[in-house]
Structure formats: structure tokens, C-alpha cells
mmCIF file of C-alpha atoms in Angstrom:
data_model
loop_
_atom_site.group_PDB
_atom_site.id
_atom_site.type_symbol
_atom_site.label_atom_id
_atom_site.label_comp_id
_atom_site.label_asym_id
_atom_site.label_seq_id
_atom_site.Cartn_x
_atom_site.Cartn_y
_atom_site.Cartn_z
ATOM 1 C CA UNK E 1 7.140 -31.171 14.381
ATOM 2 C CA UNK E 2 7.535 -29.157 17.428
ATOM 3 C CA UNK E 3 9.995 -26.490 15.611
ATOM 4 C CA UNK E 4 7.214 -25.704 13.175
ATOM 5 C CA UNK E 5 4.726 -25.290 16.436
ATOM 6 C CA UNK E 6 6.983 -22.914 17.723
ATOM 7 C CA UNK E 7 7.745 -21.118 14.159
ATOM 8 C CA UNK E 8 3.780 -21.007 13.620
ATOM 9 C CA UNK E 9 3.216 -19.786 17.020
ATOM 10 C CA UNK E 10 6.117 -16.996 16.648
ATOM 11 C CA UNK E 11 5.057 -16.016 13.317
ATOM 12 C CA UNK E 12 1.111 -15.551 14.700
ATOM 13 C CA UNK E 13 2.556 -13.460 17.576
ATOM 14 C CA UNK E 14 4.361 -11.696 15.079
ATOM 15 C CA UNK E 15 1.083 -10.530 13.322
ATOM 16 C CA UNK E 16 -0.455 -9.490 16.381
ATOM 17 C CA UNK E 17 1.973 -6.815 17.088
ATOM 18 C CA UNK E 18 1.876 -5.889 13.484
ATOM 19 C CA UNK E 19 -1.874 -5.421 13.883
ATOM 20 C CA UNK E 20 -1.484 -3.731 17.057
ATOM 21 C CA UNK E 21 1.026 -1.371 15.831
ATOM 22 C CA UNK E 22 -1.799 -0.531 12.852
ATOM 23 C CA UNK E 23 -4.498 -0.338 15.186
ATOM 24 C CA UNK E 24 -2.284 2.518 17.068
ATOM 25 C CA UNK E 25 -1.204 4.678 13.810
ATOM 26 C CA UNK E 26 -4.771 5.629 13.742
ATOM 27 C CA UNK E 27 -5.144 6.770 17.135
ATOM 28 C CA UNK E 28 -4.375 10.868 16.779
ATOM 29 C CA UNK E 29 -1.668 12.247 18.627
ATOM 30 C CA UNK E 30 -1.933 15.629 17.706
ATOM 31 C CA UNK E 31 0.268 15.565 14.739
ATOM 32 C CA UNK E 32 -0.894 14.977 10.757
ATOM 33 C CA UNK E 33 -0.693 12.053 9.420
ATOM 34 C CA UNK E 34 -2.225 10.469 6.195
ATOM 35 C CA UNK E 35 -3.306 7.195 7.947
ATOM 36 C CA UNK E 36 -5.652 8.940 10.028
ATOM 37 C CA UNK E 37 -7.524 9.496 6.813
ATOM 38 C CA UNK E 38 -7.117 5.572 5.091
ATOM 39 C CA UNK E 39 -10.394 4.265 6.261
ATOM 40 C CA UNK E 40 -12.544 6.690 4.692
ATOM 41 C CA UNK E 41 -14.845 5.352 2.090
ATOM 42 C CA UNK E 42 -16.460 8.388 -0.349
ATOM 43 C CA UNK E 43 -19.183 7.659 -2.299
ATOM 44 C CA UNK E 44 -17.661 7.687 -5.800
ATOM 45 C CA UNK E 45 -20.994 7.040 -8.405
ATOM 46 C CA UNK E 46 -22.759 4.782 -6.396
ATOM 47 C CA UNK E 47 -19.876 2.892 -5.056
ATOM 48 C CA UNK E 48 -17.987 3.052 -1.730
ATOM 49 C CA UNK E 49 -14.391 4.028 -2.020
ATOM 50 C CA UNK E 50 -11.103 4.770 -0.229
ATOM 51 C CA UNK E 51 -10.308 7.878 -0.075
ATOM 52 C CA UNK E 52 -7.064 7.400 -1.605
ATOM 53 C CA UNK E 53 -8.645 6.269 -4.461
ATOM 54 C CA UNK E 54 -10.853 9.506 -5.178
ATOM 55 C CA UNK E 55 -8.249 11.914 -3.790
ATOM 56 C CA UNK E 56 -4.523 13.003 -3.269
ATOM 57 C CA UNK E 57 -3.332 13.179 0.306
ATOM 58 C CA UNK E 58 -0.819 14.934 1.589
ATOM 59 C CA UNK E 59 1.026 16.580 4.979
ATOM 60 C CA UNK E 60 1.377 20.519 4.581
ATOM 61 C CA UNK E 61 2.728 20.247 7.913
ATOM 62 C CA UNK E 62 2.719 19.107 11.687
ATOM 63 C CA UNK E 63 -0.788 19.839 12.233
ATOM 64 C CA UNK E 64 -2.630 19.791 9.264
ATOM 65 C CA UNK E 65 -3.368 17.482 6.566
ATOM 66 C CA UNK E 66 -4.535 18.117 2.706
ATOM 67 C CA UNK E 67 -6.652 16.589 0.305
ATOM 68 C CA UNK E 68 -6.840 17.195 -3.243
ATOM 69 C CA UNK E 69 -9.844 15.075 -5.031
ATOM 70 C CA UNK E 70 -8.996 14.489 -8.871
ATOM 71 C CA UNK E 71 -12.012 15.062 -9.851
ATOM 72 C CA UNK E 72 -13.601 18.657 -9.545
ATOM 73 C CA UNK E 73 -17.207 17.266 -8.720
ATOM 74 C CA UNK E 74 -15.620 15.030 -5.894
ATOM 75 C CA UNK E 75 -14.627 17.707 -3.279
ATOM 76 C CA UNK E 76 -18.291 17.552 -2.129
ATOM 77 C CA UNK E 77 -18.425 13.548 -1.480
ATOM 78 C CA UNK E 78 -14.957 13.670 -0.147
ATOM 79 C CA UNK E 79 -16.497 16.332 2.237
ATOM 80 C CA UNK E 80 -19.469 14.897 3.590
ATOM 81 C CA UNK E 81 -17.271 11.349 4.172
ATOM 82 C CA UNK E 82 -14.993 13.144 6.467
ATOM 83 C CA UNK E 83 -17.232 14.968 8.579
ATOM 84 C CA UNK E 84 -19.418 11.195 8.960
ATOM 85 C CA UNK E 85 -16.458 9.844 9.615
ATOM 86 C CA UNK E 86 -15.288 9.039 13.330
ATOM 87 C CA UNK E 87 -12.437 11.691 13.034
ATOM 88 C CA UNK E 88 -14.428 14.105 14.525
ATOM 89 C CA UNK E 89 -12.380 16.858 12.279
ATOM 90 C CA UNK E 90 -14.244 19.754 10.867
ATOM 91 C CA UNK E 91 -12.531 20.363 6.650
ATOM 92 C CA UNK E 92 -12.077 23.501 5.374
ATOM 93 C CA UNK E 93 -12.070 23.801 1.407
ATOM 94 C CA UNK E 94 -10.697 26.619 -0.526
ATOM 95 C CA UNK E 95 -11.397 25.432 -4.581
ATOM 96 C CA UNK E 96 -10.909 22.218 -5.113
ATOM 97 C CA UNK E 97 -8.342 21.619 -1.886
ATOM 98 C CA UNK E 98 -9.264 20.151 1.184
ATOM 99 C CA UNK E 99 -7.595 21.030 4.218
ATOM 100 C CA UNK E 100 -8.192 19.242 7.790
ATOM 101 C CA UNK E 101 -6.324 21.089 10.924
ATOM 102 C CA UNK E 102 -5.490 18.874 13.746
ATOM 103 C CA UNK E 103 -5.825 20.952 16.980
ATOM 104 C CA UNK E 104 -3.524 20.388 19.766
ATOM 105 C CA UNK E 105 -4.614 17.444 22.197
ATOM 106 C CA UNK E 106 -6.093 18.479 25.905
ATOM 107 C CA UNK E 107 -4.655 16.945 29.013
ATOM 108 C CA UNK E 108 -8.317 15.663 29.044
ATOM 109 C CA UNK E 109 -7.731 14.125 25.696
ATOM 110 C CA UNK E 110 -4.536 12.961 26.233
ATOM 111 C CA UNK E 111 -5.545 10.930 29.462
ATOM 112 C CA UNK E 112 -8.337 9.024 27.455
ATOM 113 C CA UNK E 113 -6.312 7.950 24.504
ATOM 114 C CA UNK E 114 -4.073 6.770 26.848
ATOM 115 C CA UNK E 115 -6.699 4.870 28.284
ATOM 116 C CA UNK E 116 -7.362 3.637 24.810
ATOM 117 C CA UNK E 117 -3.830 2.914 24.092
ATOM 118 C CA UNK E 118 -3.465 0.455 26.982
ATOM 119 C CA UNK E 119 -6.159 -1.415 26.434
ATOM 120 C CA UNK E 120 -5.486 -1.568 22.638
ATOM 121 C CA UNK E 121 -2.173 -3.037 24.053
ATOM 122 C CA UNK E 122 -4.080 -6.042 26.995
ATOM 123 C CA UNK E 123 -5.950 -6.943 24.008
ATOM 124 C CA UNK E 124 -2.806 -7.559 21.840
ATOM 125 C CA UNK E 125 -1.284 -9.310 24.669
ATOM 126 C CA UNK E 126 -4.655 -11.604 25.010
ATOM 127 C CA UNK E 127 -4.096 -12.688 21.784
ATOM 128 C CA UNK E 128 -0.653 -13.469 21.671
ATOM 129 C CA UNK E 129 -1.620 -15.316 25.280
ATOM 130 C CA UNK E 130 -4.277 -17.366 23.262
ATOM 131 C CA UNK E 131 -1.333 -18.049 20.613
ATOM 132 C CA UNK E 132 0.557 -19.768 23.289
ATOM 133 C CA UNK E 133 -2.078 -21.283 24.698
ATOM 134 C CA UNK E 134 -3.071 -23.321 20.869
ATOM 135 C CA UNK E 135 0.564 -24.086 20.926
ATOM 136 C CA UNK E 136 1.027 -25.309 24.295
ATOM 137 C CA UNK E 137 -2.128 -27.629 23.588
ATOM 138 C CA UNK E 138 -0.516 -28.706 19.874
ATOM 139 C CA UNK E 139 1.877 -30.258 22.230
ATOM 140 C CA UNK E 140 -0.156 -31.698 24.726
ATOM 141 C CA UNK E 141 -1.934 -33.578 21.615
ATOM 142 C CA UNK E 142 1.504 -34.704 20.313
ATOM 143 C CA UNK E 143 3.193 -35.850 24.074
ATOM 144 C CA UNK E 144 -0.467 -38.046 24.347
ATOM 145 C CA UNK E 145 -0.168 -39.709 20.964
ATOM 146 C CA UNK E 146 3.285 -40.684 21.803
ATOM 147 C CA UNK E 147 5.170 -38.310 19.077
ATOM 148 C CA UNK E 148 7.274 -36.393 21.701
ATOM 149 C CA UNK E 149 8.941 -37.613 24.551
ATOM 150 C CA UNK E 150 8.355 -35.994 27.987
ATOM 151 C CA UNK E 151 11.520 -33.579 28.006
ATOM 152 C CA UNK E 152 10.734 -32.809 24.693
ATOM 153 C CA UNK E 153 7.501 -31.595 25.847
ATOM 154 C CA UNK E 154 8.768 -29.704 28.477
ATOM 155 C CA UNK E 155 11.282 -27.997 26.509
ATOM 156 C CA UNK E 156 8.840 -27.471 24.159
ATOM 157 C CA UNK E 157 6.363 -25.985 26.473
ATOM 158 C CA UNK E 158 9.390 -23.473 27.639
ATOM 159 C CA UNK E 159 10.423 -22.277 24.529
ATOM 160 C CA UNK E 160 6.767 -21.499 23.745
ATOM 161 C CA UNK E 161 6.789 -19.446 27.229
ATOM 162 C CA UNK E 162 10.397 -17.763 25.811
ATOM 163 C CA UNK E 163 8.734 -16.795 22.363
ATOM 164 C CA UNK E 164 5.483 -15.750 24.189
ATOM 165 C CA UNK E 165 7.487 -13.270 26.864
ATOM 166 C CA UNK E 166 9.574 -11.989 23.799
ATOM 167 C CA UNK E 167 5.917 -11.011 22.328
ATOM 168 C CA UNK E 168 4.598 -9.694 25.115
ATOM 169 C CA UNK E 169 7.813 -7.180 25.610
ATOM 170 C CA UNK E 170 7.549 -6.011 21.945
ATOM 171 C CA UNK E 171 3.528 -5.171 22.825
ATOM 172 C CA UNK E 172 4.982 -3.072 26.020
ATOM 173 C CA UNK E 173 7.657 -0.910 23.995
ATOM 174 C CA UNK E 174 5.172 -0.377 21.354
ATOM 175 C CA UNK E 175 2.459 0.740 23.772
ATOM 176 C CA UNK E 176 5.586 2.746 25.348
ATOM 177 C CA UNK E 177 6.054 4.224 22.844
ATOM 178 C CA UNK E 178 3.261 5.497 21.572
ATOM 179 C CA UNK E 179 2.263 6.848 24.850
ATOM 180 C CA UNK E 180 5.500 8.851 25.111
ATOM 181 C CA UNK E 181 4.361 10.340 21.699
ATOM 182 C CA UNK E 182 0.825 10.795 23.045
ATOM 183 C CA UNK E 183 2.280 12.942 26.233
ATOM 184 C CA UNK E 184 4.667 14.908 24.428
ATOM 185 C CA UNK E 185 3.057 18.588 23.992
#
């Protein structure tokens, strides 16, 4: 009982640091890359879709990113989605190809997605905080209706705080990471 508390509260941790580190790929850095573009919906007949599903995307190189629609008519939608999206990237089409330059990053610019990045990373750690929190009361609940024995509970109670600090780590070297990315010029 108390190993699958701690497996379900590792496992939960586990997803909040995958969701952090997709939450991050989006933030721009000042290099291309084709995530920045996956949340795009286009208008495709009357129906909202990803991008990816109306278009070909592809890195030409460090700083710039191209689309190629499949459909002639599309490069219009595809277009308009980009500049109402939150990218705030201006595309230039030649034909039918789409291409979206990523300019440099400002120290200005730098300093607020940093900013961004750190508390992108608090509110991973709240959650994983919350995780060990659920747990810690999972065992509370078993120690009061007499499942678990007092050290049990204990030791219980310290692994939890183990997996939890092991969590919280991985969350720092992520953020760490990213923010030595975000700084390099």
C-alpha cells in the first residue's frame, strides 16, 4: 500500500517536469524551432486546425523557420493564423513558402523570459509540492485507520520528502538549463 503511494506520487512528479519541460520548448530563445509553431490552429474550411496538419514545417536554419502549406489556397489562412498568433513574428511568403525569421533576443528580452522561465519553474515546483502533500495525507488516512504502523509512517513520510527533493532538483537543472540557453548570445 504505501509503495504504490510513493510510485503514484513519483510517477505524478514525473509528469510535472515533463509538462514543465513542454511548457519551456515554447518559450523562444532566439533560435528556430518547429515547436514554437505547434499551437497554431488555421482555419482549414470552416474548421480549426494545427498547423501541422495544413502545412509542412521545417528549420532552414538557426534563425529562421519555413512553412510550406499543401495546399496552394492555404498560404493565406496559414498567414493570417501566425500573425494572430501570440508569436509576435511578422511571415514573409515568396509563392507558396512561408518563411518566419527569428531576430536575435535583446538583453531587455532576455531578462523577461527569464523572468518567465523562473516562474514557469515555482509553479512546477508548487505542483510537485501539492503531489507530496496528497501523498503525505494518503498516509495520514492509512496510519489513522490502523493499516500502517507508526515507523512505517514515518518512513513513509521520508521517502515521500526523498522522492519530492529528487523532483524538485530535476525542476532546478531544467530551469538551469534553459536559462543558460536563454543567455547565450
Amino acid at each position: 500500500m504505501l509503495n504504490e503511494i510513493k510510485k503514484d506520487a513519483q510517477a505524478r512528479m514525473g509528469k510535472s517536469i515533463e509538462a514543465l519541460r513542454h511548457n519551456l520548448i515554447k518559450l523562444r530563445t532566439g533560435r528556430a524551432n518547429a515547436a514554437m509553431v505547434d499551437d497554431i490552429k488555421v482555419n482549414y474550411y470552416g474548421s480549426e486546425m494545427p498547423l501541422s496538419q495544413v502545412a509542412s514545417v521545417a528549420i532552414t536554419d538557426a534563425r529562421s523557420i519555413t512553412i510550406t502549406p499543401w495546399e496552394k489556397q492555404m498560404v493565406a489562412p496559414v498567414e493570417k493564423a501566425i500573425l494572430g498568433s501570440d508569436l509576435g513574428l511578422t511571415p514573409t511568403t515568396a509563392g507558396t513558402v512561408i518563411r518566419l525569421n527569428i531576430p536575435a533576443l535583446t538583453e531587455e528580452r532576455r531578462r523577461e523570459l527569464t523572468k518567465v522561465l523562473h516562474s514557469e519553474g515555482e509553479d512546477a515546483k508548487v505542483a510537485i509540492r501539492n503531489i507530496r502533500r496528497d501523498a503525505n495525507q494518503q498516509v495520514k488516512e492509512l496510519l489513522k485507520e490502523k493499516q500502517l504502523a507508526e515507523d512505517e509512517a514515518s518512513r513513509g513520510e521520508a521517502d515521500i520528502q526523498k522522492i519530492t527533493d529528487a523532483a524538485i532538483k530535476d525542476v532546478d537543472d531544467v530551469v538551469k538549463v534553459k536559462e543558460a540557453e536563454l543567455m547565450a548570445v
